[in-house]
PDB file of C-alpha atoms in Angstrom:
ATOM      1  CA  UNK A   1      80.572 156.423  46.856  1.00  0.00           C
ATOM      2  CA  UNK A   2      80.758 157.855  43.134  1.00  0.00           C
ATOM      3  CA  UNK A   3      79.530 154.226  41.411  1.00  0.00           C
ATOM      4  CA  UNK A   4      77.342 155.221  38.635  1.00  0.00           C
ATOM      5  CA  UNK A   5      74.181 153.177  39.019  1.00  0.00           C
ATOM      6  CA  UNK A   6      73.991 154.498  43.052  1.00  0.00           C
ATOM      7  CA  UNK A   7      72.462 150.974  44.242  1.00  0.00           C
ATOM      8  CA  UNK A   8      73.780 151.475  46.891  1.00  0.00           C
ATOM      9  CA  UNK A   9      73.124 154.952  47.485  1.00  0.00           C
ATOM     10  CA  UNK A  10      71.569 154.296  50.832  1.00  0.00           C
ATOM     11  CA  UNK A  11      74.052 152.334  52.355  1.00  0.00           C
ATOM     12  CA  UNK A  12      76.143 155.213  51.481  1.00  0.00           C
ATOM     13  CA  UNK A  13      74.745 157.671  52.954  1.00  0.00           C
ATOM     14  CA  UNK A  14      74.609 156.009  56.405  1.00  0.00           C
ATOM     15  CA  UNK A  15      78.300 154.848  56.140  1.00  0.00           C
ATOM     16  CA  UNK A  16      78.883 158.220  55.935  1.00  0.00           C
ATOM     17  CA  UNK A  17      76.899 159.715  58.421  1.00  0.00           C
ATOM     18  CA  UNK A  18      78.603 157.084  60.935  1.00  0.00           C
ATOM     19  CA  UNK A  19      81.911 157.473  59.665  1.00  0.00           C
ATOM     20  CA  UNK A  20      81.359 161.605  60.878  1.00  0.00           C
ATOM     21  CA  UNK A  21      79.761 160.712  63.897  1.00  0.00           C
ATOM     22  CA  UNK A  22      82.368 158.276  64.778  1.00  0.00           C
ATOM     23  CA  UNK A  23      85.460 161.107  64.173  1.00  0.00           C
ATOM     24  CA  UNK A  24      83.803 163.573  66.286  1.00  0.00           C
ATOM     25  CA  UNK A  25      83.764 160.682  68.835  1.00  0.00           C
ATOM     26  CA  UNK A  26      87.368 160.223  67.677  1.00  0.00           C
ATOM     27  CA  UNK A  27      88.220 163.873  68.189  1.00  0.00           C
ATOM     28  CA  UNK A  28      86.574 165.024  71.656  1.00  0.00           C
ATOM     29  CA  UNK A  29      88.488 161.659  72.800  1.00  0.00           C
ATOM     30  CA  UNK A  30      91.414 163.622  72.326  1.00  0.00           C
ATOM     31  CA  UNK A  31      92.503 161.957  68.221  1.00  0.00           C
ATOM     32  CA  UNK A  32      91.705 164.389  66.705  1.00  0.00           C
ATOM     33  CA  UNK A  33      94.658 162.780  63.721  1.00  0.00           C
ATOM     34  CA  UNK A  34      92.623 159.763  63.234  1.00  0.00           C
ATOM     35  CA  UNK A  35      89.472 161.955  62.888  1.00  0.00           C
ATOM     36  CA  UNK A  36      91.315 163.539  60.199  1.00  0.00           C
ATOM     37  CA  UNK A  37      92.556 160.804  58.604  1.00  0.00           C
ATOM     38  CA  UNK A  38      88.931 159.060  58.334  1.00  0.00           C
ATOM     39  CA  UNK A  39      87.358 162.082  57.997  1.00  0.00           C
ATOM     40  CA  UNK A  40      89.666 163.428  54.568  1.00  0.00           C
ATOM     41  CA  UNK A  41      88.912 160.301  52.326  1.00  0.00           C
ATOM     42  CA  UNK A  42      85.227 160.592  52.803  1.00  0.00           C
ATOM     43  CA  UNK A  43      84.491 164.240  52.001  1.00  0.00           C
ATOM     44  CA  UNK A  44      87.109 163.455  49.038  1.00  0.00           C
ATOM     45  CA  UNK A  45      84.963 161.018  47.353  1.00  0.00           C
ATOM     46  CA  UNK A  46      81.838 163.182  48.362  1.00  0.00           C
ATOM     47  CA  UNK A  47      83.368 166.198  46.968  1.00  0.00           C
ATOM     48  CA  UNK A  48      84.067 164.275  43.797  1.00  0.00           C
ATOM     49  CA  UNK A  49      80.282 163.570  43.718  1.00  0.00           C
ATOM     50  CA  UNK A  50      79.013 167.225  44.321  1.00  0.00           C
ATOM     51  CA  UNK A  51      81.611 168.527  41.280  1.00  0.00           C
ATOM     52  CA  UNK A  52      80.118 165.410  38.829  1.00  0.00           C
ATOM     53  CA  UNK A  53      76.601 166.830  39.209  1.00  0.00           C
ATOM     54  CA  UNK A  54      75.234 164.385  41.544  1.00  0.00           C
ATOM     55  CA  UNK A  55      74.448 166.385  44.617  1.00  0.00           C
ATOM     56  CA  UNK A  56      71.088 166.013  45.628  1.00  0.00           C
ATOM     57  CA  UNK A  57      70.155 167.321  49.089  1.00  0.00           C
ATOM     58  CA  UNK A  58      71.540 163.915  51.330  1.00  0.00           C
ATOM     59  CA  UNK A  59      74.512 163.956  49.090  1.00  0.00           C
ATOM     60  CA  UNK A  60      75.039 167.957  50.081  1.00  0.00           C
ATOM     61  CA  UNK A  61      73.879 167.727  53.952  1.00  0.00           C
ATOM     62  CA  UNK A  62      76.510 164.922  54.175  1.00  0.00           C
ATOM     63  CA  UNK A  63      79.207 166.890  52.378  1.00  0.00           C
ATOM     64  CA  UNK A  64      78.075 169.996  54.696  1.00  0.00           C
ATOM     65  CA  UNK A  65      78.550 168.325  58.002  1.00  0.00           C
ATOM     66  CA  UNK A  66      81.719 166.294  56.773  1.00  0.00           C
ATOM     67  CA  UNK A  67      83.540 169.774  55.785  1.00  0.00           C
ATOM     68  CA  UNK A  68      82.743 171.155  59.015  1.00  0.00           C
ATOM     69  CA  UNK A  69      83.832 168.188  60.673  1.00  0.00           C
ATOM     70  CA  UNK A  70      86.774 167.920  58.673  1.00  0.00           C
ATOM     71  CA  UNK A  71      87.673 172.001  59.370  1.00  0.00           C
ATOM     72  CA  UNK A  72      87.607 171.663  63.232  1.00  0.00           C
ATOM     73  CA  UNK A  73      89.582 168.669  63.440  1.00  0.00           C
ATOM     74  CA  UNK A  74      91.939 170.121  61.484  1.00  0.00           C
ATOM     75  CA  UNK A  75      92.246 173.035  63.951  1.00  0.00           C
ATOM     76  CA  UNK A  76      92.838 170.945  66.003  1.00  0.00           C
ATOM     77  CA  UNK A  77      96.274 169.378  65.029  1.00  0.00           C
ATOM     78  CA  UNK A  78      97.655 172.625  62.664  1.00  0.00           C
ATOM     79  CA  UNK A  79     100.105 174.952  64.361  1.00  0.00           C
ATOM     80  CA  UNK A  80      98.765 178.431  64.471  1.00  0.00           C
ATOM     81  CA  UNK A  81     100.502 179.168  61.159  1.00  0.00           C
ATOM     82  CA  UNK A  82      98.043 176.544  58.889  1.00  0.00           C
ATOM     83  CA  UNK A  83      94.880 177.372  60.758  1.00  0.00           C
ATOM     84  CA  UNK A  84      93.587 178.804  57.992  1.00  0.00           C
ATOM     85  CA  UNK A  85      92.991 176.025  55.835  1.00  0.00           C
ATOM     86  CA  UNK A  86      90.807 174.603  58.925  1.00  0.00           C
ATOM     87  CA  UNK A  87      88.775 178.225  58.504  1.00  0.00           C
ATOM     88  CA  UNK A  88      88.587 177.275  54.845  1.00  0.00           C
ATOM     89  CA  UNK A  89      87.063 173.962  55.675  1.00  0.00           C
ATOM     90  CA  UNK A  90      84.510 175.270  57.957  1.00  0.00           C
ATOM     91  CA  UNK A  91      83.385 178.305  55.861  1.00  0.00           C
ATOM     92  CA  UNK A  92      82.759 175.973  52.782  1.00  0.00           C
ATOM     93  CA  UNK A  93      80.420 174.232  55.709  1.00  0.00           C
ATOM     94  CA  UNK A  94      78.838 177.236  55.785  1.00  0.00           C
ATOM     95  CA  UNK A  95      78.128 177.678  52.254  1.00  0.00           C
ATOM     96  CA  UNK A  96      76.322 174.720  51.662  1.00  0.00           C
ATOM     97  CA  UNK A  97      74.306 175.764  55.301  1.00  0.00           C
ATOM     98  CA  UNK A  98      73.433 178.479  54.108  1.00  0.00           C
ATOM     99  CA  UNK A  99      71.793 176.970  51.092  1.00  0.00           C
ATOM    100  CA  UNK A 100      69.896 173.988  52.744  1.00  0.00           C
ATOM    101  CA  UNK A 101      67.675 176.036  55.010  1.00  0.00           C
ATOM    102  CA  UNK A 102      68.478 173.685  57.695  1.00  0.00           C
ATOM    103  CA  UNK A 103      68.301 176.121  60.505  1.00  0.00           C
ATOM    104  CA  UNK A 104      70.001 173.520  63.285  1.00  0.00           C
ATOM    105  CA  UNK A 105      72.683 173.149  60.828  1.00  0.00           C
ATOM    106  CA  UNK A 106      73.468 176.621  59.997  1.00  0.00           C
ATOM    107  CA  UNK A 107      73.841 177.498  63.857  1.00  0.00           C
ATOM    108  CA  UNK A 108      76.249 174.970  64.523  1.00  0.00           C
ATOM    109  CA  UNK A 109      78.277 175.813  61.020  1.00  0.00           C
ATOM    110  CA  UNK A 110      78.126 179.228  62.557  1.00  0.00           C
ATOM    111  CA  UNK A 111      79.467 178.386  65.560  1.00  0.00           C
ATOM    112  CA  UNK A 112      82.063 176.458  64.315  1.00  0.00           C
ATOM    113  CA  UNK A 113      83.526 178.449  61.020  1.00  0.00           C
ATOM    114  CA  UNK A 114      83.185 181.596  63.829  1.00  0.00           C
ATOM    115  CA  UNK A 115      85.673 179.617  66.035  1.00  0.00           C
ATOM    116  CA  UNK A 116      87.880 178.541  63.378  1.00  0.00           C
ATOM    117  CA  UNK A 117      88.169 182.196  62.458  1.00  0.00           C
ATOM    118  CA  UNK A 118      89.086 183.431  65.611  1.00  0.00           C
ATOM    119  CA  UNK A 119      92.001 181.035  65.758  1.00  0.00           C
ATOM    120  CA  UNK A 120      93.260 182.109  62.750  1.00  0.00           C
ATOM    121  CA  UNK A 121      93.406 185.182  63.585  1.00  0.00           C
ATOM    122  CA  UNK A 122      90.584 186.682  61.855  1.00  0.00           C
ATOM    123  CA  UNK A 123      88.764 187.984  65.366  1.00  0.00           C
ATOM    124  CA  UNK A 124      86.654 190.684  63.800  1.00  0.00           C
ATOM    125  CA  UNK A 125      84.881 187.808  61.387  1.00  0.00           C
ATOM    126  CA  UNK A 126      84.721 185.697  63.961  1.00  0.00           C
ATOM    127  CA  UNK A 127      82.768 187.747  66.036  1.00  0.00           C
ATOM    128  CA  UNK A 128      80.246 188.991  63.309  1.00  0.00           C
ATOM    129  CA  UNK A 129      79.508 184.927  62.813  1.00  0.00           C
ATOM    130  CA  UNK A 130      79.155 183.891  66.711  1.00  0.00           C
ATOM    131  CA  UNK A 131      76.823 186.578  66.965  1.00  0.00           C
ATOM    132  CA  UNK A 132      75.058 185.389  64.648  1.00  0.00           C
ATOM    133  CA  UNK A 133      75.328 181.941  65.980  1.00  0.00           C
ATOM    134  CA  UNK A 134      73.801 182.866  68.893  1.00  0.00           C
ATOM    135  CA  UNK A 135      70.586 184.631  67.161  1.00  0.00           C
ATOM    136  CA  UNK A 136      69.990 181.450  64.924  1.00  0.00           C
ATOM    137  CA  UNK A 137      70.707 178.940  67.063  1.00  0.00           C
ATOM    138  CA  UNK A 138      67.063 177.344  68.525  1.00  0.00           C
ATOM    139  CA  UNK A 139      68.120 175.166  71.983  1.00  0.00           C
ATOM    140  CA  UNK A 140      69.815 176.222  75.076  1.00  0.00           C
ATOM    141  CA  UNK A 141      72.965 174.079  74.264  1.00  0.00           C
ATOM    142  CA  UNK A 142      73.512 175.314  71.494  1.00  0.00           C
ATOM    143  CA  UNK A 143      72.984 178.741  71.828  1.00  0.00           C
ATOM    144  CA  UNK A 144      75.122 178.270  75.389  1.00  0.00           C
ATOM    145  CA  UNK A 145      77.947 176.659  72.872  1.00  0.00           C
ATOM    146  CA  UNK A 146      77.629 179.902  70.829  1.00  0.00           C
ATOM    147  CA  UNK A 147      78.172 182.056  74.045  1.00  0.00           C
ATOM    148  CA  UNK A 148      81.141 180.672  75.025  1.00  0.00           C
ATOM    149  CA  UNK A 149      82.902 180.768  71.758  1.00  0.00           C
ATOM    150  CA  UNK A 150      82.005 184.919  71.141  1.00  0.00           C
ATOM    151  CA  UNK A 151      82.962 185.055  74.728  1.00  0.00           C
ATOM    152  CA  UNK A 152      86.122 183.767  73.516  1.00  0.00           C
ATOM    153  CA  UNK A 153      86.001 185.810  70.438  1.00  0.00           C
ATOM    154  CA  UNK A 154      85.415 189.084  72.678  1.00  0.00           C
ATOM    155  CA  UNK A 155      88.302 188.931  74.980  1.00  0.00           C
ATOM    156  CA  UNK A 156      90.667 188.217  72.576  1.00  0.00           C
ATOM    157  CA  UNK A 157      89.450 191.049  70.622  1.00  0.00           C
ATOM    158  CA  UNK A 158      89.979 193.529  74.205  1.00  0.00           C
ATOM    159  CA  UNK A 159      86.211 193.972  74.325  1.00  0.00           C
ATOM    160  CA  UNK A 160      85.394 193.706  78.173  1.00  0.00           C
ATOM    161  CA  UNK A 161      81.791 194.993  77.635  1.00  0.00           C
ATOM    162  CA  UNK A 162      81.014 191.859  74.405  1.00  0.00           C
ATOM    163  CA  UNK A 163      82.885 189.550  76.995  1.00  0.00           C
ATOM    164  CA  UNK A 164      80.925 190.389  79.718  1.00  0.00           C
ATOM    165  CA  UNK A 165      77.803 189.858  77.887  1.00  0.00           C
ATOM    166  CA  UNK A 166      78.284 186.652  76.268  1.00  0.00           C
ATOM    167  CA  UNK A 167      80.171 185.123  79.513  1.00  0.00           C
ATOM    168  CA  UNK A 168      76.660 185.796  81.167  1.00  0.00           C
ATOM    169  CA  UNK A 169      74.747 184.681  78.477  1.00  0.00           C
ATOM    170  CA  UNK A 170      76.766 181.428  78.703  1.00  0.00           C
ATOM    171  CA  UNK A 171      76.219 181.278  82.294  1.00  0.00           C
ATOM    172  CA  UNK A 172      72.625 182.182  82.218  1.00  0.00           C
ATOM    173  CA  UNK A 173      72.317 179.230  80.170  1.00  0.00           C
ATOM    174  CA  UNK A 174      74.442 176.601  82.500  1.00  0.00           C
ATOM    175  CA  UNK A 175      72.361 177.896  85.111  1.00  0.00           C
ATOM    176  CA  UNK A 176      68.890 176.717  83.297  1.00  0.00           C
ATOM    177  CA  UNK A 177      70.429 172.898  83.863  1.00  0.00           C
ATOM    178  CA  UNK A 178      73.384 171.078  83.365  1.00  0.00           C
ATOM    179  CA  UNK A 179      75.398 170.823  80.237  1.00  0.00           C
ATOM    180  CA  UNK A 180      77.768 168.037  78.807  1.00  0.00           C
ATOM    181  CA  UNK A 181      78.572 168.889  75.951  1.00  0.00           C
ATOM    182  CA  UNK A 182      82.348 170.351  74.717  1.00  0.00           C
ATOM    183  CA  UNK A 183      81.219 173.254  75.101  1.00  0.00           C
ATOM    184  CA  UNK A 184      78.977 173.693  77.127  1.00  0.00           C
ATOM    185  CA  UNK A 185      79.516 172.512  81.130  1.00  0.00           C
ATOM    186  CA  UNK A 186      81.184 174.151  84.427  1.00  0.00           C
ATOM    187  CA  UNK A 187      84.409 173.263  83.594  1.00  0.00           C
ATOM    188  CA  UNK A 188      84.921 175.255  80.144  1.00  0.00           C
ATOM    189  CA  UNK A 189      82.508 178.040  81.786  1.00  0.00           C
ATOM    190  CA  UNK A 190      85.658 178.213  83.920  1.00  0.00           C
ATOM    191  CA  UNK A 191      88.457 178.286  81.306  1.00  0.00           C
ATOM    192  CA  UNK A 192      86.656 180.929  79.270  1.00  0.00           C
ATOM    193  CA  UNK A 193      85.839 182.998  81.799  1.00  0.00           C
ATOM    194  CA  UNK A 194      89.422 182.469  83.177  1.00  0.00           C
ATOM    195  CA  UNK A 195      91.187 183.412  79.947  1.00  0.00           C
ATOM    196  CA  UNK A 196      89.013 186.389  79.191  1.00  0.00           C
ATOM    197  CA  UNK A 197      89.356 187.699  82.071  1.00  0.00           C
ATOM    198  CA  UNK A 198      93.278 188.194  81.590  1.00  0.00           C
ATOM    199  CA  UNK A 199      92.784 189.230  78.248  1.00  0.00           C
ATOM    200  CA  UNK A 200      90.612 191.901  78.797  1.00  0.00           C
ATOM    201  CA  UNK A 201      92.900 193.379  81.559  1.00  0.00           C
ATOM    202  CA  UNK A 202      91.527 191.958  84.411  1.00  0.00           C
ATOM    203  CA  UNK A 203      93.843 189.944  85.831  1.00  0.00           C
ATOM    204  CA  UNK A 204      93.287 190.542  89.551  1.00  0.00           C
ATOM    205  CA  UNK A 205      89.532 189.255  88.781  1.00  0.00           C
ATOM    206  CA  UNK A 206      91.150 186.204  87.381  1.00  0.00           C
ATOM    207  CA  UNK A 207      93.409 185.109  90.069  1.00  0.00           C
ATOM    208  CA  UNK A 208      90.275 185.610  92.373  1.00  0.00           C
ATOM    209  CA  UNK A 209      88.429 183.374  90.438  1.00  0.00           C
ATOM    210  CA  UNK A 210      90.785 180.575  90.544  1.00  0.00           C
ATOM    211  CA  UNK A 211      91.232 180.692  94.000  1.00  0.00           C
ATOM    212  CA  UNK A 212      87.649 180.589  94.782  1.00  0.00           C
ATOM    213  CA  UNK A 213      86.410 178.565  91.967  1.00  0.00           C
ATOM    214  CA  UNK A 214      87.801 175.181  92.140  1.00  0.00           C
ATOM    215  CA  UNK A 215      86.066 172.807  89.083  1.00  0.00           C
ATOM    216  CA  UNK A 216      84.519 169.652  90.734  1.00  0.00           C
ATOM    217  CA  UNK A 217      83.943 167.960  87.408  1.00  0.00           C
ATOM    218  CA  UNK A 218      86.804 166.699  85.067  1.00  0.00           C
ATOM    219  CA  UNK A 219      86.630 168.189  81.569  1.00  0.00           C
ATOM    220  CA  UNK A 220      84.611 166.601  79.049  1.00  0.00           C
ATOM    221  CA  UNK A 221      87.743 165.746  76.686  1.00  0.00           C
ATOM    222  CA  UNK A 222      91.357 165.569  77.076  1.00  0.00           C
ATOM    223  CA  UNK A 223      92.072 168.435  74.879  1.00  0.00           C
ATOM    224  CA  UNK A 224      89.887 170.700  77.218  1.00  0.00           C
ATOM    225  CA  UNK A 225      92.442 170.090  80.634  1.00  0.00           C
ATOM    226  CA  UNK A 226      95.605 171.030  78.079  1.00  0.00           C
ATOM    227  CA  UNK A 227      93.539 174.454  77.351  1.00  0.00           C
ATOM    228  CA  UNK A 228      92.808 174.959  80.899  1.00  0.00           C
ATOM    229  CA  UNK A 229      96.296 174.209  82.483  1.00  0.00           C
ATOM    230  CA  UNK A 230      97.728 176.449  79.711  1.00  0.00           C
ATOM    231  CA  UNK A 231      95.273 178.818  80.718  1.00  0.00           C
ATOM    232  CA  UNK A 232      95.861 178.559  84.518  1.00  0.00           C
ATOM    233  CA  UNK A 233      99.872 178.950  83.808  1.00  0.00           C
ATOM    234  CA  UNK A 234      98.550 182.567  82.499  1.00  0.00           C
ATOM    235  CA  UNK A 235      96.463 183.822  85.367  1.00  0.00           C
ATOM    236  CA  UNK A 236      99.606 182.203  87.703  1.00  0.00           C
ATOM    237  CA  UNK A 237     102.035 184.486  86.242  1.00  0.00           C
ATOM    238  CA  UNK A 238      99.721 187.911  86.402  1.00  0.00           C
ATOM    239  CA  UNK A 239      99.526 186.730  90.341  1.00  0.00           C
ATOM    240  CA  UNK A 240     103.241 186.351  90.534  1.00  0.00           C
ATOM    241  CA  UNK A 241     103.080 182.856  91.780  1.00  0.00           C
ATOM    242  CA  UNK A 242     105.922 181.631  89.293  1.00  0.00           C
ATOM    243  CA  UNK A 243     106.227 177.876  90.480  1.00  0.00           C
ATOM    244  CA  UNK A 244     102.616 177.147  90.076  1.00  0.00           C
ATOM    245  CA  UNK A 245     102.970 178.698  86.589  1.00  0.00           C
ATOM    246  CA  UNK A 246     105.811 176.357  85.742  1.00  0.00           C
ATOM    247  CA  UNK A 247     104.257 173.275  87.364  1.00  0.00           C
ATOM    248  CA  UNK A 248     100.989 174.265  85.195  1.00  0.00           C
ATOM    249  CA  UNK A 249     102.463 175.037  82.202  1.00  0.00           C
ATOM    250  CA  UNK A 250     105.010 172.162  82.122  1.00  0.00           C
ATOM    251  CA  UNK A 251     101.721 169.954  82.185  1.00  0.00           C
ATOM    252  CA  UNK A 252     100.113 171.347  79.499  1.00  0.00           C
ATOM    253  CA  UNK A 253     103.490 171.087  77.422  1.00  0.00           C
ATOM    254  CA  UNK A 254     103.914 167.055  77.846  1.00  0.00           C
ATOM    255  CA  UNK A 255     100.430 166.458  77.243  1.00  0.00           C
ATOM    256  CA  UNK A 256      99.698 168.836  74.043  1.00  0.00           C
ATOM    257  CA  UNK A 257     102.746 166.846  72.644  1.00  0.00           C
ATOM    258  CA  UNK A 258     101.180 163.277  73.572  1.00  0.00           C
ATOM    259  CA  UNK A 259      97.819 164.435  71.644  1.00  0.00           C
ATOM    260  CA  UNK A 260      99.299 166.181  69.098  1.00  0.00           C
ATOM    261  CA  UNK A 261      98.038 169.601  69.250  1.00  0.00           C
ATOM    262  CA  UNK A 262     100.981 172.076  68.049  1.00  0.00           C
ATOM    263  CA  UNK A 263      98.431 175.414  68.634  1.00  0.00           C
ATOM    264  CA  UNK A 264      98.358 174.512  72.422  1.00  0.00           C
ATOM    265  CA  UNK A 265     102.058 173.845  72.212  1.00  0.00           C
ATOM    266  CA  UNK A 266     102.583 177.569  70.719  1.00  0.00           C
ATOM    267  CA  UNK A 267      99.980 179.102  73.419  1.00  0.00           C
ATOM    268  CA  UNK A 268     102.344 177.368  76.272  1.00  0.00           C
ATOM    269  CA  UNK A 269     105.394 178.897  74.606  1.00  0.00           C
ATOM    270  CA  UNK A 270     103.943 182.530  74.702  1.00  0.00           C
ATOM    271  CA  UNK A 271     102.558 182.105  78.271  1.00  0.00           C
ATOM    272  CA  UNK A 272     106.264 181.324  79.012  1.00  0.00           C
ATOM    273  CA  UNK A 273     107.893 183.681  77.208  1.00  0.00           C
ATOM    274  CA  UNK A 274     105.817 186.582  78.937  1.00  0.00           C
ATOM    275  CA  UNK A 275     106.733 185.191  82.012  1.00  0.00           C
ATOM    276  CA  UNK A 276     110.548 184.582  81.802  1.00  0.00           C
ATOM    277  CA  UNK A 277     110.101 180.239  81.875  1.00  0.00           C
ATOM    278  CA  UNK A 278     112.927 180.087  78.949  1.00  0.00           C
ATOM    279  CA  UNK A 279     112.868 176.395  79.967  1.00  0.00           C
ATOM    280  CA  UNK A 280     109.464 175.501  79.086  1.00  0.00           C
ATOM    281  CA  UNK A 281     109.843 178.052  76.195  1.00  0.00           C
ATOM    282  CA  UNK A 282     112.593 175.865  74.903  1.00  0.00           C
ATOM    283  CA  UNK A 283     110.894 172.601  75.506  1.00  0.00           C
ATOM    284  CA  UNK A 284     107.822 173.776  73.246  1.00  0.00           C
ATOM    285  CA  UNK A 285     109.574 174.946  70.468  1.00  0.00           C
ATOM    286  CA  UNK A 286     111.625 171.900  70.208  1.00  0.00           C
ATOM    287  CA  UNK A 287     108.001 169.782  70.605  1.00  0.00           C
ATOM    288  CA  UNK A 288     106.513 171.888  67.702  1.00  0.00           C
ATOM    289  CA  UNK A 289     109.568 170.992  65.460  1.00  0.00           C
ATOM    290  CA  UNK A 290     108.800 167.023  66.474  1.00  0.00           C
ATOM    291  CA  UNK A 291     104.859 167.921  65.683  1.00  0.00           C
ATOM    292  CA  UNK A 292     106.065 169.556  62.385  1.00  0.00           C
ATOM    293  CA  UNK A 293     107.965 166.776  61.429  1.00  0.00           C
ATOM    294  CA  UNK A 294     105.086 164.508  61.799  1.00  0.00           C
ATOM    295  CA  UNK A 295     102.410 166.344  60.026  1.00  0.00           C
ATOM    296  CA  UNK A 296     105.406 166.851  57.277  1.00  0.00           C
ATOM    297  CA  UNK A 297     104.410 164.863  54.421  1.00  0.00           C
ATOM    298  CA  UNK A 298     107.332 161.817  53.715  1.00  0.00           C
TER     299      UNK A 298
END
C-alpha cells in the first residue's frame, strides 16, 4: 500500500474498498473485533500514505470511509470509559468529508461522528451534527438513519419536544416504504422510540407501547436485540413488572458478553442498579472485568 512506484495502485484501492465493505459486513453480523482488527492495519498503512504526501483524492476517500469505519466499530467493543477515541476516529472522518465535497459522504460521516459523540457523552455536539445530518443527507434512508440517531441524541439530552420531532421524522420516513438497513426498519423505530420515551419522562407512554407494539420482524443484527432487551428491562422496571425486567435484562447480559460489547454490558448494570437487580448488577461488572481483560493488551 505505500510501495513507491504505485503499480499497483489500482489493485489497491479496490482491496481496500473490499476490505471496508467486508468489516461493516463483519460488524452488523455482530464482530464487530474482527472488523477492528482488519479494519486498524489498513487505515495504518493508508494513514502512512496521506502523512508521506501521497494523498490524492482515491487515496483520501478511502482513508475517509476507513476512519469512519474504523471509529464505529470501535464503539462498538470500548466500555463507555474509551468511547472517545471511537469519537476521535469518526470526527477525523469528518474532516477529510468535509474537504472532498462528496455530499453522500459527508451525511453519513455526520451521522456517524454525531452518534459516536453522543455515546461519549458529548450530547450537545452530537446533536448540533445529527441535525445537520439530517439537512445534508439526500435519500430517505439516510436521512431516516439520521432521525433516529438525533432522536436518540434528544432524549438523552431530556428534550421531549427535539425527540418528538425527529421520532416522527423517522417514522414519516418508514412509513414512505420499508427499510433494512441498521438503522433504519420497524424494529429499531421501536427501540428508539422505546428508550426515549423513558428518558424523556414518559414512562407510562413507554410501557403502553410495549404492550401494544409487539415487533414482527427480527432485528437486522445481533447487536440490535442486546440494545432492545436492555432497553425493554428499562421500561419493565418503570411498570413495576420486576421478573420480566430480570428475565430481560439477564438476556441482554449473556449475550453482550458472547459479542463482546462492554457499553451494553455497563447500560445492563445501570438498568439494574436503578431497579434493585444486585444480581445482574454483579454479573455485569464481573463480565466487564473479563471484557477488560481481553481488550487489555498482553
Amino acid at each position: 500500500m505505500t510501495d513507491n512506484d504505485d503499480a499497483d495502485y489500482a489493485a489497491m484501492i479496490q482491496f481496500g474498498d473490499s476490505t471496508i465493505r467486508l468489516a461493516e459486513i463483519a460488524r452488523q453480523s455482530g464482530r464487530a473485533v474482527d472488523a477492528v482488527n482488519e479494519l486498524w492495519p489498513l487505515v495504518t498503512r493508508l494513514e502512512a500514505r496521506a502523512a508521506e504526501g501521497r494523498a490524492d483524492r482515491d487515496t483520501m476517500i478511502l482513508l475517509g470511509q476507513g476512519r469512519a469505519a474504523l471509529g464505529v466499530s470501535l464503539g462498538t467493543v470500548l466500555p463507555e470509559e474509551r468511547l472517545t477515541a471511537a469519537a476521535r476516529w469518526t470526527g477525523k472522518a469528518l474532516v477529510i468529508a468535509e474537504r472532498l465535497g462528496d455530499r453522500t459522504f459527508l451525511a453519513h460521516a455526520l451521522r456517524m461522528h454525531g452518534n459516536e459523540l453522543r455515546k461519549a457523552d458529548h450530547v450537545g455536539a452530537a446533536i448540533a451534527r445529527l441535525s445537520r445530518a439530517v439537512a445534508v443527507s439526500d435519500d430517505r434512508e439516510g436521512q431516516g438513519a439520521a432521525f433516529a440517531l438525533l432522536a436518540r441524541a434528544a432524549g438523552e439530552h431530556g428534550d421531549p419536544d427535539l425527540f418528538d420531532l425527529a421520532i416522527n421524522g423517522y417514522r414519516e420516513r418508514l412509513d414512505d416504504g420499508g427499510g433494512r438497513s441498521m438503522l433504519f426498519n420497524p424494529f429499531t423505530f421501536r427501540e428508539i422510540k422505546l428508550r426515549g420515551l423513558v428518558a424523556t419522562d414518559r414512562a407510562g407512554d413507554a410501557v403502553q407501547l410495549m404492550r401494544t407494539d409487539v415487533p414482527d420482524a427480527a432485528p437486522i443484527a445481533p447487536q440490535w436485540h442486546i440494545i432492545e432487551r436492555v432497553t425493554a428491562g428499562q421500561v419493565l422496571l418503570a411498570a413495576r413488572q420486576r421478573d420480566g425486567a430480570e428475565d430481560a435484562l439477564r438476556t441482554a447480559l449473556v449475550a453482550a458478553e458472547v459479542h463482546r460489547l462492554p457499553h451494553q454490558i455497563q447500560r445492563t448494570i445501570r438498568a439494574a442498579d436503578d431497579g434493585g437487580l444486585a444480581e445482574i448488577s454483579a454479573g455485569g461488572r464481573a463480565a466487564v472485568q473479563r471484557l477488560n481483560l481481553l481488550l487489555s493488551p498482553t
